[in-house]
C-alpha positions in Angstrom: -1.8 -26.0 -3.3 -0.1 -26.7 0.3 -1.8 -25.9 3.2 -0.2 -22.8 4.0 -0.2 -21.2 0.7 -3.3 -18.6 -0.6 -3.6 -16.7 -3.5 -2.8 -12.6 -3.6 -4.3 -10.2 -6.0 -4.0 -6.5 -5.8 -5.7 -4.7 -8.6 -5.8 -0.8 -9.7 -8.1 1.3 -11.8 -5.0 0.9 -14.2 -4.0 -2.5 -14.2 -4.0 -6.0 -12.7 -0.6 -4.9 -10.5 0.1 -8.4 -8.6 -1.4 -11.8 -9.3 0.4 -14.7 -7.3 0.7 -17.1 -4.1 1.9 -15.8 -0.9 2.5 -18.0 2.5 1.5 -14.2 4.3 1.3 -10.5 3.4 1.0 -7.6 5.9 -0.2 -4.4 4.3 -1.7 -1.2 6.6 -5.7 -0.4 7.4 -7.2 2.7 8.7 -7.0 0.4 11.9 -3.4 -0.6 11.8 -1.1 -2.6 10.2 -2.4 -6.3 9.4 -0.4 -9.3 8.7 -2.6 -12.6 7.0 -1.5 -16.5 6.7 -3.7 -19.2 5.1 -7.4 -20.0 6.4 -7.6 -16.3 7.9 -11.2 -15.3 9.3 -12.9 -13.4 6.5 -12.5 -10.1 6.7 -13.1 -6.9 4.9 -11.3 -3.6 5.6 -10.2 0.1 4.5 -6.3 -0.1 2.9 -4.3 3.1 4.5 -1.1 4.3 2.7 1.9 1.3 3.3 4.0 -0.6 2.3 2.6 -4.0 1.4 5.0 -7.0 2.1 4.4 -10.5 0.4 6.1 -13.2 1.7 6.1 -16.2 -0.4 9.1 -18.8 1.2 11.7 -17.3 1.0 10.7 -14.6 -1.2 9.8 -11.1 -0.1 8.4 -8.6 -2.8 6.7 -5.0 -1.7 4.9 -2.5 -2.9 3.8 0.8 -2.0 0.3 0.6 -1.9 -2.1 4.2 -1.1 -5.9 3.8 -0.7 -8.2 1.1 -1.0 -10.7 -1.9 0.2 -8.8 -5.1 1.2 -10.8 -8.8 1.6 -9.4 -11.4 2.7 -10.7 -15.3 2.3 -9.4 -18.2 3.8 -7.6 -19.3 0.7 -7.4 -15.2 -0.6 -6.4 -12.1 -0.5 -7.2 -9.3 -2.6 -6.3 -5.8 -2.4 -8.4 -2.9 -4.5 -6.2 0.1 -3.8 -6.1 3.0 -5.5 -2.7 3.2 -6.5 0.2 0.3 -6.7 3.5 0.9 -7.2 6.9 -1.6 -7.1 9.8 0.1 -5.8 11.5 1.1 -9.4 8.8 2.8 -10.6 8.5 5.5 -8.0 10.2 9.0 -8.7 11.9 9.2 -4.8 12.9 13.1 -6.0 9.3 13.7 -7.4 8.4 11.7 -3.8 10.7 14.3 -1.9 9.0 16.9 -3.6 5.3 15.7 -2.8 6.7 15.7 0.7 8.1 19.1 0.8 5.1 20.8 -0.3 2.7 18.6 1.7 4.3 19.4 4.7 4.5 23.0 3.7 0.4 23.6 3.1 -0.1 21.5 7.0 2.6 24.1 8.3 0.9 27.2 6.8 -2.3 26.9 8.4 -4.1 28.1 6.2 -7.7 28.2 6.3 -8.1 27.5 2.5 -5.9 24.6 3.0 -7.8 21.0 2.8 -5.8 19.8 6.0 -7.1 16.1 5.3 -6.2 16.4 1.8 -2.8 17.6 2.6 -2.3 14.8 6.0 -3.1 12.4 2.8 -0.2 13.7 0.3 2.1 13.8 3.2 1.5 9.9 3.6 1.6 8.9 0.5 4.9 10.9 -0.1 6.4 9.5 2.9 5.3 5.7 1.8 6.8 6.4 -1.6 9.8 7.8 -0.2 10.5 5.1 2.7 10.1 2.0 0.1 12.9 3.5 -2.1 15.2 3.4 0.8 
């Protein structure tokens, strides 16, 4: 394996969703968005909803990717999220709809409303949403 090349997993509840070699990946955290090469420092960190970008050469893939742990190695990088999805597999009118009503409870105000519950909905909608396009 060259140098500059590290091995990517990111893994569901579902399914294995990505098993392969990457020369970097950027995905979000709860701290901001990250962006890993070969021989990173180990870390370990909390996923946000994003859009997950692995670069591999000239080949790009991404996936929307909501929820989750992240560790990273020096020679990998795995991703536990909670949900994984490739771009042809999301619904963008089911997305839309996620969206609508999302924004819809945060606008209301309502006191029976789970406001972080809701904030999340909105972001995974608009993750969904902004991969399609």
């Amino acid at each position: 394996m060259a140098d500059n090349i590290f091995k990517v997993e990111i893994i569901t509840p579902d399914r294995v969703f990505y098993t392969g070699e990457a020369t970097m990946i950027e995905f979000n955290t709860v701290e901001g968005e990250i962006g890993v090469y070969a021989n990173h420092i180990p870390l370990t960190t909390v996923l946000a909803p994003g859009i997950v970008t692995i670069t591999n050469g000239d080949e790009i893939k991404e996936a929307a990717v909501h929820a989750g742990f992240a560790e990273i190695l020096g020679d990998k990088v795995t991703l536990l999220a909670e949900i994984a999805e490739w771009p042809d597999e999301i619904d963008e009118q089911r997305a839309k709809r996620a969206r609508d009503r999302a924004q819809e409870r945060l606008a209301a105000k309502d006191t029976d409303v789970d406001l972080a519950r809701a904030e999340f909905a909105l972001r995974k909608a608009l993750v969904r949403i902004e991969i399609k396009q």
